[in-house]
Tab-separated table of C-alpha atoms in Angstrom:
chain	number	residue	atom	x	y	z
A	1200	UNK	CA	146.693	-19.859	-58.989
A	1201	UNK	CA	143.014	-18.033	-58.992
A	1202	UNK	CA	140.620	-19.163	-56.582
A	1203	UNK	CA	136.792	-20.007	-58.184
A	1204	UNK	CA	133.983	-21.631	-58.097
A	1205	UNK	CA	134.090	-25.190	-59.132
A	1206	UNK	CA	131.810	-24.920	-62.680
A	1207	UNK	CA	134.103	-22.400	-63.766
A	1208	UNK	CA	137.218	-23.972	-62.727
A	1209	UNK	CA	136.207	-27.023	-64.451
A	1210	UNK	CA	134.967	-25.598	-67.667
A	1211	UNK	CA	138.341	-23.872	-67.836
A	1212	UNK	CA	140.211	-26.911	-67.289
A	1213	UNK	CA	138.258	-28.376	-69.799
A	1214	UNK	CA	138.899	-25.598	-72.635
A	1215	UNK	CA	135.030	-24.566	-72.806
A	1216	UNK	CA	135.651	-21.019	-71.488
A	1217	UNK	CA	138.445	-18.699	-70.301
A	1218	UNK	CA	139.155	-16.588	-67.306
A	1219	UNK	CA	137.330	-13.224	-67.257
A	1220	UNK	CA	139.395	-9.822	-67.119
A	1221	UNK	CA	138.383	-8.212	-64.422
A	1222	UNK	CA	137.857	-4.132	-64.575
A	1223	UNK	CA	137.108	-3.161	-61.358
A	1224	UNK	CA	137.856	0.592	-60.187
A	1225	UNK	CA	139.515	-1.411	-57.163
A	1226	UNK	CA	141.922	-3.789	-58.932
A	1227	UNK	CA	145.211	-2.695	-57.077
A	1228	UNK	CA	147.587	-3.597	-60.349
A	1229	UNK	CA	144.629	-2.205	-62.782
A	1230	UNK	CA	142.314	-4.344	-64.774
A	1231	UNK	CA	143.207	-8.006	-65.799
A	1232	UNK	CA	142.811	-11.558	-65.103
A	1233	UNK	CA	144.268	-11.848	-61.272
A	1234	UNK	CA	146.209	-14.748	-59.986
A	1235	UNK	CA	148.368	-15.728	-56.620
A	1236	UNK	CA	152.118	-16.103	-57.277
A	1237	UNK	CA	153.080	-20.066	-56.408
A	1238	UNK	CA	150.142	-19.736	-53.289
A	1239	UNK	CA	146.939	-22.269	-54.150
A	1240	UNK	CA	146.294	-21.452	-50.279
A	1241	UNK	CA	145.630	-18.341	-50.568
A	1242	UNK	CA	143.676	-19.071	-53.887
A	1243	UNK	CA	141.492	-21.178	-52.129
A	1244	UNK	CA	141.106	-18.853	-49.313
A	1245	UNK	CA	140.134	-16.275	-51.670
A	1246	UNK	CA	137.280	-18.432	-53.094
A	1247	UNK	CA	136.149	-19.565	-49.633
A	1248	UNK	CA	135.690	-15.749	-48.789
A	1249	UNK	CA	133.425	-15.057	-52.174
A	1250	UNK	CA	131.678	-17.678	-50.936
A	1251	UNK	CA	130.555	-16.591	-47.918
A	1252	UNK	CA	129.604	-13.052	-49.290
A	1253	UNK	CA	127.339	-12.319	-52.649
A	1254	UNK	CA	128.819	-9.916	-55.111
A	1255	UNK	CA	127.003	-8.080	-57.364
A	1256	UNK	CA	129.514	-8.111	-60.401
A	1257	UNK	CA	130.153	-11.276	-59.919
A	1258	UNK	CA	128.675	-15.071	-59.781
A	1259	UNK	CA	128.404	-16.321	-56.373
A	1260	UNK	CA	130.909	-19.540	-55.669
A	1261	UNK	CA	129.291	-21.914	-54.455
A	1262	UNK	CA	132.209	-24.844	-54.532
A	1263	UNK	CA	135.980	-22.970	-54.055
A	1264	UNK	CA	138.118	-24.390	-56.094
A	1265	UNK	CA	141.681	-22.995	-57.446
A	1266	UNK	CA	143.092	-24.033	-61.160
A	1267	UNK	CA	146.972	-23.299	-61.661
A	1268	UNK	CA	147.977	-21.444	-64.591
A	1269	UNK	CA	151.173	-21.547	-66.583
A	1270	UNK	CA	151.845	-17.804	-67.424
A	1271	UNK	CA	154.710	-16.218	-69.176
A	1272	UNK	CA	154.633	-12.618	-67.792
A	1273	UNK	CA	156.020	-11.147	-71.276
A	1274	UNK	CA	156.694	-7.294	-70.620
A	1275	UNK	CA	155.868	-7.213	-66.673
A	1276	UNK	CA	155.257	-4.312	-64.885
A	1277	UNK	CA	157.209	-6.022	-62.026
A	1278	UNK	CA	156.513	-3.628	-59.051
A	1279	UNK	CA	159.266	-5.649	-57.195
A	1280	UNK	CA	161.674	-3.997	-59.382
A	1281	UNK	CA	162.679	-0.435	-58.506
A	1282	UNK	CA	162.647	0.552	-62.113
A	1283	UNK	CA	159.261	-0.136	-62.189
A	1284	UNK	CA	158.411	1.668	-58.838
A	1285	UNK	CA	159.707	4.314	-60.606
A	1286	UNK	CA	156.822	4.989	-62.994
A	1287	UNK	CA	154.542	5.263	-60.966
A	1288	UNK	CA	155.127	8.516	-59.435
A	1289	UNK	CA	155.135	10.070	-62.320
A	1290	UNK	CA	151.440	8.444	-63.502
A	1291	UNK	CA	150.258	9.488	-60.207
A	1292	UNK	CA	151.409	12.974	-61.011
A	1293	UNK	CA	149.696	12.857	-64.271
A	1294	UNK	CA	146.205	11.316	-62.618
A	1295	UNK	CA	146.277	13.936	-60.377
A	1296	UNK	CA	146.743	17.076	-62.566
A	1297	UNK	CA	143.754	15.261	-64.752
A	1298	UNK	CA	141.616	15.719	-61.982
A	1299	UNK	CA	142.548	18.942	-60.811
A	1300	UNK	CA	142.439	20.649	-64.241
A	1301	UNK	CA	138.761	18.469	-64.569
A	1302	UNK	CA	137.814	19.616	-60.569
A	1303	UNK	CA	137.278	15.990	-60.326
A	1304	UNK	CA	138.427	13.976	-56.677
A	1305	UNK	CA	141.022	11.953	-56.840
A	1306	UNK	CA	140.314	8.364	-56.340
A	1307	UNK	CA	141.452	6.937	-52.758
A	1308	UNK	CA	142.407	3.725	-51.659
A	1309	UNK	CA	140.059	2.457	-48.528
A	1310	UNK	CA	139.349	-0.649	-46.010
A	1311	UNK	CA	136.662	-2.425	-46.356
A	1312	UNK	CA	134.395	-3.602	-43.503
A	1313	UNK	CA	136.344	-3.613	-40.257
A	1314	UNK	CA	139.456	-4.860	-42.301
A	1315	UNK	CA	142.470	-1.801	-41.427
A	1316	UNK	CA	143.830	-2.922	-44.641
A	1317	UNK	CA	143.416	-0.291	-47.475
A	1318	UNK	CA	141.619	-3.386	-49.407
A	1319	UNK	CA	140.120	-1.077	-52.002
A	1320	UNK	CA	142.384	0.102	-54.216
A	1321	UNK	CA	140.473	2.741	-56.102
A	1322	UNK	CA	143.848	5.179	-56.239
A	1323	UNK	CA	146.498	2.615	-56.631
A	1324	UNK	CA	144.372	0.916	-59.945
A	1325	UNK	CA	143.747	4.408	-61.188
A	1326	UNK	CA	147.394	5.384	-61.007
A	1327	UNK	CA	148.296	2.037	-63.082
A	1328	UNK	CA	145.827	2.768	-65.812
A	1329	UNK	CA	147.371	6.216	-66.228
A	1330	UNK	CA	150.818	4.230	-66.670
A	1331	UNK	CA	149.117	2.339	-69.410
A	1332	UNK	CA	147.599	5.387	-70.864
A	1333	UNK	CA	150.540	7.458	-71.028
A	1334	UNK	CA	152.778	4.024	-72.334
A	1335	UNK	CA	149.856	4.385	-75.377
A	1336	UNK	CA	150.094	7.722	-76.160
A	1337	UNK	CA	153.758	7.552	-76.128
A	1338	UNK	CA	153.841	4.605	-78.480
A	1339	UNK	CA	155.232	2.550	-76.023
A	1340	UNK	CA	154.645	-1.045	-75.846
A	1341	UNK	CA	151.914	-2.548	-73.601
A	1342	UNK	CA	152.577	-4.193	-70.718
A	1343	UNK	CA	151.340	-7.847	-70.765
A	1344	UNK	CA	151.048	-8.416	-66.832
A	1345	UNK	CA	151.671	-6.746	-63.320
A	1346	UNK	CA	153.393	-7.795	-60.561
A	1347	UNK	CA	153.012	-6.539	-56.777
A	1348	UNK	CA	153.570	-7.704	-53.548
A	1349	UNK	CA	150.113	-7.244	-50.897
A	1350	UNK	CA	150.824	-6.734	-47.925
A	1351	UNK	CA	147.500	-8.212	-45.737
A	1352	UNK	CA	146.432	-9.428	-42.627
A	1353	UNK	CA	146.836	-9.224	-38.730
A	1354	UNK	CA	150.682	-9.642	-37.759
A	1355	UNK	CA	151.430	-13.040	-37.128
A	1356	UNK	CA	152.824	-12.618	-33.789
A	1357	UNK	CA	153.552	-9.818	-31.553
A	1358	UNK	CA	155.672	-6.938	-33.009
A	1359	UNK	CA	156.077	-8.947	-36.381
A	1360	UNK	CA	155.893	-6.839	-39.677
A	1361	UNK	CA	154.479	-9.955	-41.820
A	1362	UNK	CA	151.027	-10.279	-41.989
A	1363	UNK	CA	148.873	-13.292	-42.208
A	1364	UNK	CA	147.773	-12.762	-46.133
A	1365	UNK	CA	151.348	-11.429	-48.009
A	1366	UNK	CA	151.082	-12.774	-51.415
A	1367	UNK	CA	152.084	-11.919	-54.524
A	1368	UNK	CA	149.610	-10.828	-57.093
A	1369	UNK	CA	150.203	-11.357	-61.003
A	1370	UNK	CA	147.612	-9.047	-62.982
A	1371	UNK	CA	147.512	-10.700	-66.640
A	1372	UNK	CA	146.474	-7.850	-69.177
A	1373	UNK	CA	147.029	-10.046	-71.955
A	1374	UNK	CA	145.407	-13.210	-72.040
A	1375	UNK	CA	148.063	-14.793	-74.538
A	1376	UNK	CA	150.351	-14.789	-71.872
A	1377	UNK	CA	148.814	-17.331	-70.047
A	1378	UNK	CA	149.985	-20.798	-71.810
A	1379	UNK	CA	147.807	-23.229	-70.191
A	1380	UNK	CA	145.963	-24.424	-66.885
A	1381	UNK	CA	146.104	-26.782	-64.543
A	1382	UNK	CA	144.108	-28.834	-62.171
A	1383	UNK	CA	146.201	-29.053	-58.260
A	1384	UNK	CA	146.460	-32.273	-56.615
A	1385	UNK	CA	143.676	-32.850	-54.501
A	1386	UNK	CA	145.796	-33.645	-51.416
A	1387	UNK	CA	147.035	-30.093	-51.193
């Protein structure tokens, strides 16, 4: 599900436009098309919150909305899967002898506002673009979409280790891979 403002949401629906990539140095699973994993809450949440605040990159929603998406995740960089996990050590390895050899600062992930949640991801996205880079100049094939579990929020009770706003986050690199859309029932 991706959470919207209602002209765009609509005009998707309707086959007039498509979702934009995004490429934003923050993008914790690197630059794509972002969606919540089986979660049109949080969707809607998430367009509810862009409402309330401007954005400069982006155009303000002014009626949240969230469309569902049929996606086929093709060759996932599924960072629920150790394999996966894996990689990225060795990217952030790479990343960081890049900037050292360059005398360059490595990115770092941050909160934003009064949010204790790293929320911007400068280091994580950086880290999954030098997967991607090195999967290119090794000839390897691209990965389609990303897959990561956020971890956000206030606990949801004393001593708990889940926070309010855990989702799962689907990063779709290659638009083919998303087969169609979907409007949600309205009582939901």
């Amino acid at each position: 599900y991706q959470g919207c403002d209602r002209s765009v949401g609509e005009a998707v629906l309707s086959g007039k436009t498509e979702l934009k990539s995004s490429r934003n140095a923050y993008d914790w699973l690197g630059h794509g098309i972002y969606f919540w994993e089986h979660n049109p809450t949080r969707a809607v949440e998430w367009a509810r919150l862009l409402s309330k605040r401007p954005h400069a990159n982006r155009k303000q929603v002014r009626k949240p909305m969230a469309i569902g998406a049929v996606i086929d995740l093709g060759l996932c960089l599924n960072l629920l899967d150790g394999r996966f996990l894996a990689q990225l050590p060795l990217a952030y390895e790479e990343l960081r002898a890049f900037h050292l050899e360059y005398g360059l600062p490595l990115p770092e992930n941050r909160p934003l506002g009064k949010s204790k949640d790293l929320l911007l991801r400068h280091l994580d996205c950086a880290v999954i673009e030098t997967l991607h880079q090195l999967r290119r100049d090794d000839g390897q094939p691209s990965y389609d979409t990303a897959r990561g579990v956020f971890v956000e929020g206030e606990p949801l009770y004393p001593g708990a280790a889940i926070q309010k706003f855990n989702h799962i986050q689907l990063c779709v690199r290659n638009p083919a891979c998303i087969k169609g859309y979907f409007r949600m029932r309205e009582d939901r």
